[in-house]
Tab-separated table of C-alpha atoms in Angstrom:
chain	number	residue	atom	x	y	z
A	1	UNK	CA	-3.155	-6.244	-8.334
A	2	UNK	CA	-0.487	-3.414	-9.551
A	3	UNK	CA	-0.981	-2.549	-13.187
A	4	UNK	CA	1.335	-1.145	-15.709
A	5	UNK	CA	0.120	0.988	-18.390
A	6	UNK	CA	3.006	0.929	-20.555
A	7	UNK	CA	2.885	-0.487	-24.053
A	8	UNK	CA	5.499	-3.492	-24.654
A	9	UNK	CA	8.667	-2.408	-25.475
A	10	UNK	CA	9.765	-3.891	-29.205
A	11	UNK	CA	12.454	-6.173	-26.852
A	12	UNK	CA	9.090	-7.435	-25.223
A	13	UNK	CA	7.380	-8.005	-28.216
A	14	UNK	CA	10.598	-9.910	-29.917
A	15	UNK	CA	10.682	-12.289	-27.098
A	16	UNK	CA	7.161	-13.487	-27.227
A	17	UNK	CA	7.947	-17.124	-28.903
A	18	UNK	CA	4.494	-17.063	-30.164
A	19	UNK	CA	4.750	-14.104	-32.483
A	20	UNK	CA	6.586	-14.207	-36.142
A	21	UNK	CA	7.568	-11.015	-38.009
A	22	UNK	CA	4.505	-9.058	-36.188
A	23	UNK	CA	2.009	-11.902	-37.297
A	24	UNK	CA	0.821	-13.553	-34.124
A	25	UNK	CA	0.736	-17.406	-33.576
A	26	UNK	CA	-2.789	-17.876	-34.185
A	27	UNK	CA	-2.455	-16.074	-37.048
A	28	UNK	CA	0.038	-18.134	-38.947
A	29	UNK	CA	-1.741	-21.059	-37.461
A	30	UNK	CA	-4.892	-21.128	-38.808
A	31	UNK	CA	-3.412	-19.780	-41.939
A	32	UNK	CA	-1.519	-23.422	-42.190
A	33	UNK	CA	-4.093	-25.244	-41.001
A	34	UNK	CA	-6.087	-24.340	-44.214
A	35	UNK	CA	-8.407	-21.508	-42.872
A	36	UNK	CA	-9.460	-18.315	-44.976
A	37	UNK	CA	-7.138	-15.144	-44.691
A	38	UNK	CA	-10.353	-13.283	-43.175
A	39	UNK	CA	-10.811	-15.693	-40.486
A	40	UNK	CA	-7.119	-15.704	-39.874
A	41	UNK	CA	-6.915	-11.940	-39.879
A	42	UNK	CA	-9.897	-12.043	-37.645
A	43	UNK	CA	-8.354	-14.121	-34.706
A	44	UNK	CA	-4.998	-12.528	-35.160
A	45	UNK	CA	-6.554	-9.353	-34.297
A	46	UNK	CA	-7.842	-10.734	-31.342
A	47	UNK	CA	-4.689	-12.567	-30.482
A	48	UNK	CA	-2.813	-8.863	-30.950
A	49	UNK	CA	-5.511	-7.171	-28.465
A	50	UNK	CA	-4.663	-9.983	-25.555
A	51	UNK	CA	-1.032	-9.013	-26.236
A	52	UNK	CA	-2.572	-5.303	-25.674
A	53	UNK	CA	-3.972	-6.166	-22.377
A	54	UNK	CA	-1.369	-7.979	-20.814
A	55	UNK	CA	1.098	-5.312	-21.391
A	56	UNK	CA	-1.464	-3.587	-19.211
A	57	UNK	CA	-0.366	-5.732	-15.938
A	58	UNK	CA	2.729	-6.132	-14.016
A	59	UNK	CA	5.231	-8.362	-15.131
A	60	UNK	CA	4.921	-10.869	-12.379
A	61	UNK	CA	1.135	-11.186	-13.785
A	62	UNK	CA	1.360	-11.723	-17.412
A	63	UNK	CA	0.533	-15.008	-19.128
A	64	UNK	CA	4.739	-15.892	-18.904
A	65	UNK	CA	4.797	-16.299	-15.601
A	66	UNK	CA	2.159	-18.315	-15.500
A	67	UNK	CA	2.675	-21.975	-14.098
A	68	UNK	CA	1.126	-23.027	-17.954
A	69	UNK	CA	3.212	-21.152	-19.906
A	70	UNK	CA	6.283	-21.502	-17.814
A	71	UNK	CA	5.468	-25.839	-18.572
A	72	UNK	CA	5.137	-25.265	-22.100
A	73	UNK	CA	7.829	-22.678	-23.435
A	74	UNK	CA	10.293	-23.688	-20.340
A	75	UNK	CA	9.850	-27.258	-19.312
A	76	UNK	CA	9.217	-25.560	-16.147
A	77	UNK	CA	6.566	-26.992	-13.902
A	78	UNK	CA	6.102	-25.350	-10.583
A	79	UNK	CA	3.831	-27.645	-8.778
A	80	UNK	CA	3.507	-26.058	-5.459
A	81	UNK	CA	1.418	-23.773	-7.343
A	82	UNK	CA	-1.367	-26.610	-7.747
A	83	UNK	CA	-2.165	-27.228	-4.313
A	84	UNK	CA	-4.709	-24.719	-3.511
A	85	UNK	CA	-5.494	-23.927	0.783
A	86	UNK	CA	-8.375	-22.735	1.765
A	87	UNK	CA	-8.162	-19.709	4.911
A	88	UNK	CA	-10.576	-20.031	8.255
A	89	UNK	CA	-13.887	-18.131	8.054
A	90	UNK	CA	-15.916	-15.854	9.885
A	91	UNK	CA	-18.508	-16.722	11.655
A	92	UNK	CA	-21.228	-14.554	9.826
A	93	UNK	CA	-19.323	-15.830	6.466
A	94	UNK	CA	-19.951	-19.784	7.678
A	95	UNK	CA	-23.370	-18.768	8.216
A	96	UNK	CA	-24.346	-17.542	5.003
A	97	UNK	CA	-22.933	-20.580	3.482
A	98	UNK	CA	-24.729	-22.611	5.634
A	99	UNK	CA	-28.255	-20.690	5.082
A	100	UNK	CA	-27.813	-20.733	1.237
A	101	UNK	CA	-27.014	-24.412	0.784
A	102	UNK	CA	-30.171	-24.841	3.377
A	103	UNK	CA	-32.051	-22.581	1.360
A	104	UNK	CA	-31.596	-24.552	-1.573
A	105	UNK	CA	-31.995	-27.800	0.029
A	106	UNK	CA	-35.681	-26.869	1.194
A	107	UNK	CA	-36.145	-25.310	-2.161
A	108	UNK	CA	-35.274	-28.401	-4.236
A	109	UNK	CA	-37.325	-30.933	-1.464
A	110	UNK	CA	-40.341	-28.782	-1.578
A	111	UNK	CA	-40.297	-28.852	-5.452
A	112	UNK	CA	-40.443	-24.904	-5.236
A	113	UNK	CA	-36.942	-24.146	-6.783
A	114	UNK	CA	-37.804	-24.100	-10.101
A	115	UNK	CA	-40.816	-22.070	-12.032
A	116	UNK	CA	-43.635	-22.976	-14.939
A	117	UNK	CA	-40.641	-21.680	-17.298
A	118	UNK	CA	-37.761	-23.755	-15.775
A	119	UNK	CA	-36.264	-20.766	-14.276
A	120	UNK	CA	-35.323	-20.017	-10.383
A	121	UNK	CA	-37.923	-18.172	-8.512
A	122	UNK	CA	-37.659	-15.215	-7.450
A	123	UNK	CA	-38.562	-16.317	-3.988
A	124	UNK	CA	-35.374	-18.338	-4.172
A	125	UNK	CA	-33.109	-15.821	-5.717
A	126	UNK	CA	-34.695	-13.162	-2.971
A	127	UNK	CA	-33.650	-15.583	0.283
A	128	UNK	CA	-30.392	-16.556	-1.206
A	129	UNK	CA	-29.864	-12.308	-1.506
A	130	UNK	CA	-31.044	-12.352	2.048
A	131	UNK	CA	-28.470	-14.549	2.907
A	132	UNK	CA	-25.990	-13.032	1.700
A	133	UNK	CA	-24.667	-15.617	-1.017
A	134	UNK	CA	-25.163	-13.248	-4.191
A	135	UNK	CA	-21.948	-11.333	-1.907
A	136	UNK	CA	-19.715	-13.611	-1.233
A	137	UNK	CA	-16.887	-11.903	-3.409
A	138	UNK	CA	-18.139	-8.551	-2.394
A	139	UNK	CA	-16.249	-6.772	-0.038
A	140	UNK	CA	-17.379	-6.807	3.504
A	141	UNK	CA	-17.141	-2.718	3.354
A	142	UNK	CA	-19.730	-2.983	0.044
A	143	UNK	CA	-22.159	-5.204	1.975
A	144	UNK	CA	-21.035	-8.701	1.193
A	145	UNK	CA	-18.776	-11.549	2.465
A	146	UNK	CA	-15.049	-10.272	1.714
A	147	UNK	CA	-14.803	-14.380	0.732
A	148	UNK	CA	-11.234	-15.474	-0.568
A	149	UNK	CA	-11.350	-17.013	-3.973
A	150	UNK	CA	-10.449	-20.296	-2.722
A	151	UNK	CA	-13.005	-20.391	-0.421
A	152	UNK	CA	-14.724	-19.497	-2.507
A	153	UNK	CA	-14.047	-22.297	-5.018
A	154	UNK	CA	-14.633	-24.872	-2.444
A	155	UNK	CA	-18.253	-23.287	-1.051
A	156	UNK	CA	-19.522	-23.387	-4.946
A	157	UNK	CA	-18.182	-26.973	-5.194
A	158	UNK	CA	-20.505	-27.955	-1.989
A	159	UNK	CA	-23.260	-26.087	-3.443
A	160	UNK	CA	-23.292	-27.811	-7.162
A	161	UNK	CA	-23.638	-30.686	-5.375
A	162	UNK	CA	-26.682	-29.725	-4.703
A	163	UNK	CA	-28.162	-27.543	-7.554
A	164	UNK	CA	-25.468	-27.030	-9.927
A	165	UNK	CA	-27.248	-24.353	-11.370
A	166	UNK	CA	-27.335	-22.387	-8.347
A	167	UNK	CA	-23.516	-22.635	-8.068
A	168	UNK	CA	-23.358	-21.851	-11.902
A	169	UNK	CA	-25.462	-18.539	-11.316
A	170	UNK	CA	-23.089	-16.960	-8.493
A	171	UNK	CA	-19.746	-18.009	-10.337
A	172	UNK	CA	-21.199	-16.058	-13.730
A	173	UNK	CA	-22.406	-13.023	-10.993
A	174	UNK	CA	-19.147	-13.123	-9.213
A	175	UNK	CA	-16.297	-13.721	-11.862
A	176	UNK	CA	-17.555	-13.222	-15.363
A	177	UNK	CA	-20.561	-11.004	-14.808
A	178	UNK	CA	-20.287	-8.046	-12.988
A	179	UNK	CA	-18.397	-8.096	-9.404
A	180	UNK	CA	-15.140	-9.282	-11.038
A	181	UNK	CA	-14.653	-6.211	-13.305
A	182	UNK	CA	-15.756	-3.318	-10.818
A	183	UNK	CA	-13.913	-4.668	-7.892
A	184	UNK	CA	-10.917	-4.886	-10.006
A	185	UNK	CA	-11.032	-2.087	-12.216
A	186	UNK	CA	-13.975	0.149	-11.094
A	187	UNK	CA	-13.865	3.668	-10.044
A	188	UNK	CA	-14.155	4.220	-6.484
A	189	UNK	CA	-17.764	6.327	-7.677
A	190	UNK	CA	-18.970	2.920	-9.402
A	191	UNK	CA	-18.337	0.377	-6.113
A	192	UNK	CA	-19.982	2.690	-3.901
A	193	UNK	CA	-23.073	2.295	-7.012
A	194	UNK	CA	-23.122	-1.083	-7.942
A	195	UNK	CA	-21.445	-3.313	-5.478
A	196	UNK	CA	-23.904	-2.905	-2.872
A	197	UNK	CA	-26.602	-3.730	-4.991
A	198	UNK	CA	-25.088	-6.823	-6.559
A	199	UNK	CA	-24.123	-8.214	-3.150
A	200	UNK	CA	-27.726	-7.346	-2.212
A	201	UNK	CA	-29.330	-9.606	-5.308
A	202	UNK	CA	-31.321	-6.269	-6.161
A	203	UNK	CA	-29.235	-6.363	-9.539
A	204	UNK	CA	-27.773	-9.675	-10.628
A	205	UNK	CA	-25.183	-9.610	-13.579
A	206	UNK	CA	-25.588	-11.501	-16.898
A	207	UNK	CA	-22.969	-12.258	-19.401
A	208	UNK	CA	-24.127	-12.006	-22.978
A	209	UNK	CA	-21.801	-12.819	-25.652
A	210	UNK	CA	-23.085	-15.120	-28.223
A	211	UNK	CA	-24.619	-13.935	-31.363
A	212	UNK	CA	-26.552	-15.426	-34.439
A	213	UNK	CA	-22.775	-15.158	-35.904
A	214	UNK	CA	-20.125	-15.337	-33.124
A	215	UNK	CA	-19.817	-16.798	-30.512
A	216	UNK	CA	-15.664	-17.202	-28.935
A	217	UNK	CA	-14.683	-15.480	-31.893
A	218	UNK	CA	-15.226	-11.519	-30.651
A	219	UNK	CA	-13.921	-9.783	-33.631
A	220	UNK	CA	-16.647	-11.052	-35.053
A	221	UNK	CA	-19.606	-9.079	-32.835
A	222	UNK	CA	-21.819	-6.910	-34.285
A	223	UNK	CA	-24.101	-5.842	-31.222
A	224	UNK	CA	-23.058	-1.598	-30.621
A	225	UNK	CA	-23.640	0.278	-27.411
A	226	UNK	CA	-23.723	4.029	-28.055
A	227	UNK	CA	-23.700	6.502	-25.430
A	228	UNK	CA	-26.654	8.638	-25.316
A	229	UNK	CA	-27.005	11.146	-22.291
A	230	UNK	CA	-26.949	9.042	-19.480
A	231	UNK	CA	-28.131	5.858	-21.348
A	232	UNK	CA	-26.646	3.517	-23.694
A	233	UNK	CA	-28.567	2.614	-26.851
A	234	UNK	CA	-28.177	-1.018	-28.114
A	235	UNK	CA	-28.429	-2.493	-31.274
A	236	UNK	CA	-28.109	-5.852	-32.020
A	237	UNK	CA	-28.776	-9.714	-31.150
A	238	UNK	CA	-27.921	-11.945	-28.328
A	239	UNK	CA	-28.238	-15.638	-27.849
A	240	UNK	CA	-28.172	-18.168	-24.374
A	241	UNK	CA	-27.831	-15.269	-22.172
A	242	UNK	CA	-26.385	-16.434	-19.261
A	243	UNK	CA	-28.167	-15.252	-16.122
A	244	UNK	CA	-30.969	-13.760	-18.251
């Protein structure tokens, strides 16, 4: 993905039907819909730091060309778009597939999947490392499966039909947790670090956003990390950790 680190250009921003007078949409719409001015303020500076980040990408990658927004601000709806192939496999790649959703099968006949405490076991997250299914997005050159995102799609669908909490685990790991971010934006220093080990199962991401007093809204976070040395020192208070 080709990135553009160039702030929008005031032509840019003027064009964006969802912003008024430098007050984005959200903004003025919670302020009609009755909400306080701090919660209003609140979500519009979200709404402004999204604008931030997409001016980050190449046009052809923003939210307006999306297939979404081109339906609702254009009465455009591209629907060649929707229908989503899948590519041929490897062999080694069809094998971890099918030696995860075994895994799991076994696992979930044997009554072993699940602990005293309702969590996985590490027995089960250890064989499913083994075979390879905490890579699948990895990279093949970082120790995992290289696995298209379609594929990708489809192998999680088989495997929630299963244990959909097994197919919930790798899609937080692979997309929201950690994978996601350093394959796309990592230094080359931090895939050579991490990505092994998270293809490995050795280190399995979490995603912890929710606090005692936010939970989608993230202006509204309160937990710091602060550099220290080569550690981070955290303050704060997380709720439903996902992949905790």
């Amino acid at each position: 993905m080709s990135l553009d680190v160039t702030n929008p250009t005031p032509e840019e921003t003027s064009k964006d039907p969802r912003r008024h007078d430098n007050v984005s949409f959200a903004e003025t719409a919670l302020r009609l819909g009755g909400k306080s001015a701090d919660e209003a303020r609140r979500t519009g500076a979200l709404d402004a730091a999204d604008d931030q980040v997409e001016a980050l990408f190449a046009e052809r990658h923003r939210t307006t060309a999306s297939p979404v927004h081109r339906a609702v601000w254009e009465n455009r709806v591209p629907t060649e778009l929707f229908s989503m192939t899948t590519s041929p496999v490897a062999d080694d790649v069809r094998r971890m597939m099918n030696d995860s959703l075994a895994t799991v099968r076994r696992h979930r006949r044997d009554g072993t999947l699940y602990n005293e405490a309702g969590k996985l076991t590490d027995t089960v997250l250890s064989e499913l490392g083994e075979a390879g299914y905490w890579g699948a997005l990895v990279d093949k050159r970082y120790g995992g499966c290289g696995l298209p995102f379609q594929n990708f799609a489809s192998f999680l669908t088989r495997m929630a039909t299963i244990e959909p909490t097994v197919a919930g685990l790798a899609s937080v790991h692979g997309c929201i947790g950690a994978v996601d971010p350093i394959r796309t934006f990592g230094s080359a220093a931090q895939k050579e670090r991490y990505l092994p080990l998270l293809a490995s199962g050795r280190r399995l991401s979490a995603f912890a956003l929710t606090e005692p007093g936010a939970g989608s809204d993230l202006t509204a976070l309160r937990t710091t990390a602060v550099r220290d040395g080569d550690s981070y020192v955290v303050n704060g208070e997380k709720l439903f950790i996902t992949n905790a």
